[in-house]
Coordinates of C-alpha atoms in Angstrom, one line a residue:
M1 CA 0.2 14.9 53.0
E2 CA 2.2 17.5 55.5
N3 CA 2.1 21.2 53.8
P4 CA 5.4 22.1 53.0
A5 CA 6.2 25.2 54.2
K6 CA 3.6 23.0 57.1
Q7 CA 7.2 21.1 57.7
Q8 CA 9.3 23.9 57.4
A9 CA 7.6 26.3 60.7
N10 CA 7.9 22.7 62.6
G11 CA 11.4 22.3 61.2
D12 CA 10.7 18.7 59.5
L13 CA 12.5 19.9 56.1
D14 CA 14.9 17.6 54.5
P15 CA 18.6 19.1 55.4
S16 CA 19.6 19.4 51.8
L17 CA 16.9 21.8 51.1
K18 CA 17.2 23.9 53.9
L19 CA 20.4 24.5 52.5
A20 CA 19.4 24.7 49.2
L21 CA 16.7 27.4 50.8
A22 CA 20.0 29.5 52.4
L23 CA 22.0 29.6 49.4
A24 CA 19.2 30.7 47.6
I25 CA 18.6 33.5 49.5
V26 CA 22.4 34.6 50.2
K27 CA 23.0 34.6 46.1
T28 CA 19.8 36.9 45.9
R29 CA 19.9 39.5 48.4
R30 CA 23.4 39.3 46.6
R31 CA 22.3 39.7 43.0
Q32 CA 19.5 42.5 44.3
K33 CA 21.8 44.2 46.5
L34 CA 19.5 44.6 49.4
P35 CA 21.0 46.2 53.2
S36 CA 21.5 42.9 55.0
S37 CA 25.2 42.3 56.8
S38 CA 27.2 39.7 56.3
A39 CA 26.0 38.7 59.8
A40 CA 22.9 38.5 59.4
T41 CA 22.8 36.6 56.3
A42 CA 25.1 34.1 58.1
A43 CA 22.9 33.5 60.7
A44 CA 19.6 33.5 58.5
A45 CA 21.4 30.9 56.6
A46 CA 22.5 28.8 59.3
A47 CA 19.3 29.0 60.8
A48 CA 17.6 27.4 58.1
A49 CA 20.4 24.6 58.2
N50 CA 19.7 24.1 62.1
G51 CA 15.8 23.7 61.3
D52 CA 15.9 27.0 63.6
S53 CA 12.4 28.4 62.9
Q54 CA 11.4 30.9 65.3
G55 CA 12.4 34.0 63.0
I56 CA 10.3 32.8 60.7
S57 CA 6.2 32.3 61.6
G58 CA 2.0 32.7 60.6
D59 CA 2.0 34.1 56.4
N60 CA 4.9 35.4 56.7
S61 CA 6.7 31.8 56.8
K62 CA 4.1 30.4 54.5
S63 CA 4.4 33.1 51.4
D64 CA 8.8 33.2 52.0
A65 CA 9.3 28.8 51.9
I66 CA 6.9 28.7 48.5
K67 CA 8.3 31.7 47.1
W68 CA 12.1 30.2 48.1
K69 CA 11.1 27.0 46.8
T70 CA 9.4 28.4 43.2
K71 CA 13.2 31.1 42.9
A72 CA 15.0 26.9 43.3
K73 CA 12.5 25.4 41.2
Q74 CA 13.5 28.0 38.0
R75 CA 16.9 27.3 38.7
K76 CA 16.8 24.0 38.3
E77 CA 15.0 24.5 35.0
E78 CA 17.8 26.7 34.3
I79 CA 20.6 25.0 34.7
L80 CA 18.9 21.6 32.6
R81 CA 18.4 24.3 29.8
L82 CA 22.0 25.7 29.3
K83 CA 23.4 21.6 30.1
E84 CA 21.0 21.0 26.6
D85 CA 22.1 24.4 25.3
L86 CA 25.9 23.6 26.3
K87 CA 25.5 20.1 24.8
I88 CA 23.8 20.8 21.1
A89 CA 26.7 23.8 20.9
E90 CA 29.2 20.9 21.4
D91 CA 27.2 18.7 19.3
G92 CA 27.6 21.3 16.7
V93 CA 30.6 22.2 16.2
Y94 CA 32.0 18.7 17.0
H95 CA 29.9 17.5 13.1
D96 CA 31.5 21.0 11.9
V97 CA 34.7 19.2 12.6
F98 CA 33.4 15.4 11.5
P99 CA 31.0 15.8 9.3
Q100 CA 28.4 13.1 9.3
N101 CA 26.7 12.4 5.3
V102 CA 29.1 14.2 3.2
S103 CA 27.5 14.6 0.1
C104 CA 30.6 14.8 -2.2
K105 CA 30.1 17.0 -5.7
C106 CA 32.2 15.1 -8.5
Y107 CA 33.6 17.1 -11.8
F108 CA 35.1 15.1 -13.4
Y109 CA 32.4 14.3 -16.2
D110 CA 31.5 18.5 -15.6
N111 CA 31.9 19.7 -19.8
L112 CA 30.3 15.8 -21.2
G113 CA 30.6 16.1 -25.0
Q114 CA 31.5 20.4 -25.4
L115 CA 34.4 22.8 -25.3
S116 CA 35.8 24.0 -22.4
P117 CA 36.1 27.9 -21.5
K118 CA 39.5 29.3 -22.7
S119 CA 39.4 30.1 -19.4
E120 CA 40.2 27.3 -18.0
Y121 CA 42.5 25.0 -19.3
D122 CA 45.0 25.6 -16.6
Q123 CA 42.3 23.9 -13.3
Q124 CA 42.5 20.6 -12.8
R125 CA 39.8 19.0 -10.1
I126 CA 40.4 16.1 -8.1
G127 CA 38.0 13.6 -6.5
D128 CA 40.8 13.5 -3.7
V129 CA 38.6 10.9 -1.8
L130 CA 37.7 8.8 -5.1
R131 CA 42.2 8.1 -5.6
R132 CA 42.4 7.7 -2.0
R133 CA 40.1 4.9 -1.8
F134 CA 41.9 3.9 -5.6
L135 CA 44.6 4.4 -4.0
R136 CA 44.6 1.7 -1.0
Q137 CA 43.1 -1.0 -4.0
D138 CA 46.6 -1.3 -5.5
T139 CA 49.6 -0.6 -1.7
A140 CA 50.2 -4.4 -2.2
I141 CA 52.1 -3.5 -6.6
E142 CA 55.6 -1.8 -5.2
S143 CA 56.5 -1.4 -8.9
E144 CA 55.1 2.6 -10.5
M145 CA 55.1 0.0 -13.9
E146 CA 52.9 -2.5 -11.9
Q147 CA 50.2 -0.1 -10.9
L148 CA 50.4 1.5 -14.0
R149 CA 49.4 -1.6 -16.2
A150 CA 47.6 -2.8 -13.6
S151 CA 45.2 0.4 -13.4
V152 CA 45.2 0.1 -17.4
D153 CA 43.6 -3.3 -17.4
F154 CA 41.2 -2.4 -14.9
L155 CA 39.7 1.2 -16.6
V156 CA 39.6 -1.0 -19.9
E157 CA 37.7 -3.9 -18.9
L158 CA 35.1 -1.7 -16.7
C159 CA 34.7 0.3 -20.5
E160 CA 34.4 -3.1 -22.5
T161 CA 32.4 -4.9 -19.8
S162 CA 30.2 -2.2 -19.4
S163 CA 26.2 -2.7 -20.9
P164 CA 25.2 0.5 -22.4
R165 CA 22.3 0.1 -20.0
E166 CA 24.1 1.2 -17.3
V167 CA 26.1 4.2 -18.2
E168 CA 24.5 5.9 -16.0
E169 CA 25.9 3.5 -13.0
S170 CA 27.4 5.9 -10.0
K171 CA 29.4 2.8 -10.1
F172 CA 31.5 3.4 -13.6
K173 CA 31.3 7.1 -13.1
N174 CA 33.3 6.9 -9.6
W175 CA 36.0 3.7 -10.5
S176 CA 37.1 5.1 -14.5
H177 CA 37.5 9.0 -12.6
Q178 CA 39.6 6.5 -9.9
A179 CA 41.7 5.1 -12.5
V180 CA 42.2 7.4 -14.3
D181 CA 43.5 9.8 -12.0
F182 CA 45.5 6.7 -10.6
I183 CA 47.4 6.6 -14.8
L184 CA 47.7 10.9 -14.7
A185 CA 49.5 10.4 -11.4
T186 CA 51.7 7.0 -12.4
L187 CA 52.6 8.6 -15.8
K188 CA 53.6 12.2 -13.8
A189 CA 55.7 10.1 -11.8
L190 CA 57.6 8.0 -14.0
L191 CA 58.4 11.2 -16.5
S192 CA 60.0 12.9 -13.4
G193 CA 61.7 9.1 -12.6
G194 CA 63.1 9.5 -16.6
K195 CA 61.8 5.9 -16.5
I196 CA 59.7 6.1 -19.7
D197 CA 61.0 3.5 -21.3
E198 CA 59.0 1.2 -24.2
K199 CA 57.3 -0.7 -22.0
I200 CA 55.1 2.4 -20.9
E201 CA 55.0 3.3 -24.6
S202 CA 53.4 -0.4 -24.8
I203 CA 51.5 0.3 -22.1
V204 CA 49.9 3.6 -23.4
S205 CA 49.8 2.9 -26.6
S206 CA 47.1 -0.5 -25.9
L207 CA 44.8 2.0 -23.4
I208 CA 45.1 4.1 -26.8
M209 CA 43.5 1.8 -29.4
R210 CA 41.0 -0.3 -26.5
L211 CA 39.5 2.8 -25.5
M212 CA 39.1 4.1 -29.1
R213 CA 38.1 0.5 -30.0
R214 CA 35.1 0.7 -27.3
M215 CA 34.1 4.5 -27.9
C216 CA 33.7 3.6 -32.6
N217 CA 32.1 0.3 -30.9
E218 CA 29.7 -1.1 -33.6
S219 CA 26.0 -1.5 -32.1
Q220 CA 22.7 -1.4 -34.7
G221 CA 19.4 -1.5 -34.9
E222 CA 17.8 -0.2 -31.5
E223 CA 21.1 0.3 -29.7
L224 CA 22.5 2.8 -31.5
A225 CA 21.2 5.7 -29.6
E226 CA 21.9 3.9 -25.7
C227 CA 25.2 2.8 -27.1
N228 CA 26.0 6.7 -29.0
T229 CA 25.1 7.3 -25.1
F230 CA 28.5 5.5 -23.4
Q231 CA 30.7 6.4 -26.5
F232 CA 30.7 10.9 -24.8
Y233 CA 30.8 8.5 -22.0
V234 CA 34.6 7.0 -23.5
Q235 CA 35.5 9.8 -25.6
H236 CA 35.3 12.5 -22.3
L237 CA 37.8 9.4 -20.5
M238 CA 39.9 9.9 -22.9
R239 CA 39.9 13.4 -23.0
K240 CA 40.8 13.6 -19.3
L241 CA 44.1 11.3 -20.2
G242 CA 44.9 13.6 -22.6
S243 CA 45.3 16.4 -20.4
D244 CA 48.5 15.4 -20.2
P245 CA 51.1 15.1 -23.3
Y246 CA 52.5 12.2 -23.2
V247 CA 49.2 10.5 -24.3
G248 CA 47.0 13.9 -25.3
Q249 CA 49.5 13.8 -28.4
R250 CA 49.8 9.7 -28.7
V251 CA 46.3 10.2 -28.8
I252 CA 45.5 12.9 -31.2
L253 CA 48.2 11.0 -34.0
S254 CA 46.0 8.0 -33.2
V255 CA 42.6 8.9 -34.0
S256 CA 43.8 11.5 -36.6
Q257 CA 45.3 7.7 -38.3
R258 CA 41.8 6.6 -38.0
I259 CA 39.9 9.6 -39.3
S260 CA 41.7 8.7 -42.7
I261 CA 41.4 4.8 -42.7
V262 CA 37.3 5.2 -42.0
A263 CA 37.5 8.0 -44.7
E264 CA 38.4 6.0 -47.2
S265 CA 36.1 3.0 -46.1
L266 CA 33.3 5.3 -46.4
L267 CA 33.8 5.9 -50.7
F268 CA 33.2 2.7 -51.0
V269 CA 29.9 2.5 -48.2
D270 CA 27.2 2.5 -49.6
P271 CA 25.0 5.1 -47.5
F272 CA 21.7 2.4 -47.4
D273 CA 24.7 -0.3 -45.5
G274 CA 24.1 -1.1 -42.3
A275 CA 27.1 -0.3 -41.6
F276 CA 27.0 3.6 -42.9
P277 CA 25.3 5.3 -40.1
K278 CA 28.0 3.3 -37.3
M279 CA 31.1 5.0 -39.6
H280 CA 29.3 8.2 -39.1
N281 CA 28.9 8.0 -35.9
C282 CA 32.6 7.3 -35.3
M283 CA 34.0 9.9 -37.6
Y284 CA 32.3 12.3 -35.4
I285 CA 32.4 11.7 -32.5
M286 CA 36.6 11.4 -34.2
I287 CA 36.5 14.7 -34.7
Q288 CA 35.2 16.2 -31.6
L289 CA 37.9 14.9 -29.3
I290 CA 40.3 15.8 -31.4
E291 CA 39.1 18.9 -31.0
F292 CA 38.6 19.0 -27.5
L293 CA 41.6 18.0 -27.1
I294 CA 43.8 20.6 -29.3
S295 CA 41.4 23.0 -27.4
D296 CA 41.3 22.1 -23.5
N297 CA 46.0 21.2 -23.9
L298 CA 47.8 22.4 -26.7
L299 CA 48.7 26.1 -24.9
S300 CA 49.4 24.4 -21.1
W301 CA 51.0 21.7 -23.0
S302 CA 53.2 24.0 -24.9
T303 CA 55.0 24.6 -20.9
R304 CA 55.4 21.6 -20.2
Q305 CA 59.6 20.9 -20.7
D306 CA 58.7 17.5 -21.7
F307 CA 57.4 18.8 -24.4
D308 CA 57.9 16.0 -27.5
T309 CA 58.1 18.7 -30.7
K310 CA 58.4 16.1 -32.5
L311 CA 55.7 13.8 -32.0
L312 CA 53.9 17.9 -32.5
E313 CA 54.8 17.8 -35.9
E314 CA 53.8 14.3 -36.8
W315 CA 50.5 14.6 -34.8
V316 CA 50.1 17.8 -36.7
L317 CA 50.7 16.9 -40.1
S318 CA 48.1 13.4 -39.9
V319 CA 45.3 16.0 -38.7
F320 CA 46.4 18.6 -42.0
H321 CA 46.2 15.3 -43.8
A322 CA 43.1 14.1 -42.2
R323 CA 41.1 17.3 -43.7
K324 CA 42.9 16.3 -47.3
G325 CA 40.7 12.9 -47.0
L326 CA 37.6 14.1 -45.8
D327 CA 37.2 16.9 -48.7
L328 CA 37.1 13.5 -50.9
L329 CA 33.7 12.7 -48.7
E330 CA 32.3 16.6 -49.4
S331 CA 29.7 15.2 -52.2
R332 CA 28.6 12.5 -49.9
N333 CA 29.2 14.8 -47.1
S334 CA 29.6 18.5 -46.0
L335 CA 29.3 18.6 -42.0
Y336 CA 33.0 16.6 -42.5
M337 CA 34.9 19.4 -43.8
L338 CA 33.3 21.6 -41.7
Y339 CA 33.6 20.3 -38.2
M340 CA 37.2 19.5 -39.6
D341 CA 37.8 22.8 -40.9
R342 CA 36.8 24.6 -37.4
V343 CA 39.4 21.9 -35.8
V344 CA 42.0 23.2 -38.6
G345 CA 41.1 26.5 -37.9
D346 CA 41.6 26.5 -34.2
L347 CA 44.8 24.4 -34.7
T348 CA 46.2 26.9 -37.1
R349 CA 46.0 29.9 -34.6
H350 CA 48.3 27.9 -32.0
L351 CA 50.9 27.2 -34.1
G352 CA 50.7 30.8 -35.2
Q353 CA 52.2 31.3 -31.1
D354 CA 55.8 32.4 -31.3
S355 CA 56.1 29.4 -28.6
F356 CA 55.3 27.1 -31.1
I357 CA 57.2 28.7 -34.1
K358 CA 60.3 28.5 -32.6
M359 CA 58.9 24.8 -31.7
L360 CA 58.9 23.5 -35.2
R361 CA 61.1 22.7 -37.6
P362 CA 61.6 26.1 -40.8
D363 CA 60.7 22.4 -43.0
A364 CA 57.5 21.0 -40.9
L365 CA 56.1 25.2 -41.1
D366 CA 56.1 25.0 -44.4
K367 CA 54.7 21.5 -45.0
L368 CA 51.7 23.0 -42.7
F369 CA 51.1 26.5 -44.0
G370 CA 53.2 26.0 -47.1

């Protein structure tokens, strides 16, 4: 094969290569600011394009051809690198705007079984992705009442059919989170529209009773420890639902009444009876739930315009009545009293503030603090 430099000397170079060499010479001379007249530059370009090699001969022509061919190759490689960098940069911007694999950190089950910090009463973390998915599942339901009923049934059936062994499955966490958010959103819409009636009261009461029954599920033997784990998840669901005062106050009322019933039953149960550990566990988890609801929400509830002060008085009296019922069990288990005294102490501190003193009737205050 004939040498490229020899081909150039004989005027056999490809016309496109000749033109590229000529343009490279012009651009290089301009960049280096070599003294060259425009006429000479144009003549050199025309000579290269037309195959005129009379001004290039011998060793000079060979070295110039190799040099400019090398520069043209380097320029081509540089252009390719720039195109690749541009593609990478464009891909990076696209992925920043439209991330392909987003791992969503769900905060719904944060503070499971733990008291919330006092400064975080008003913080509400909502998994928007989960909520949108659940909303899309219920778009066919037009009535807000039916939406509430459907989401309540979904949550309760999920809790009643889930096995304690499967509590760590992501599906249970995701679906329960969606259902709780949807229930709270629907209740908020009904409350703001003044649509609260006996039907909604019945739906919410059924929700509370069924979840409370699942929370105090009676498991035996080796399944008891696993069941306890699942009970804390159900407790956490009731805690989250209780962020709305309409639900939360009713949860405290129902749970405190159940504490009084269980306390009376424990008086007649043999400590060695198989039912005793289940009742003991249920007692602890109910007292803890009341403590969570009071600590998390009582102050924020009081700022709501729709806060039901009559219901407040009712459940406060029920909590104090439950405390007296546990007093009878002190000889059997003093821990009940210690836990309940902590709840009552926290409740009393809140009710002693001016905002609550103005809400409660004088005769109710006399019953509480008399």
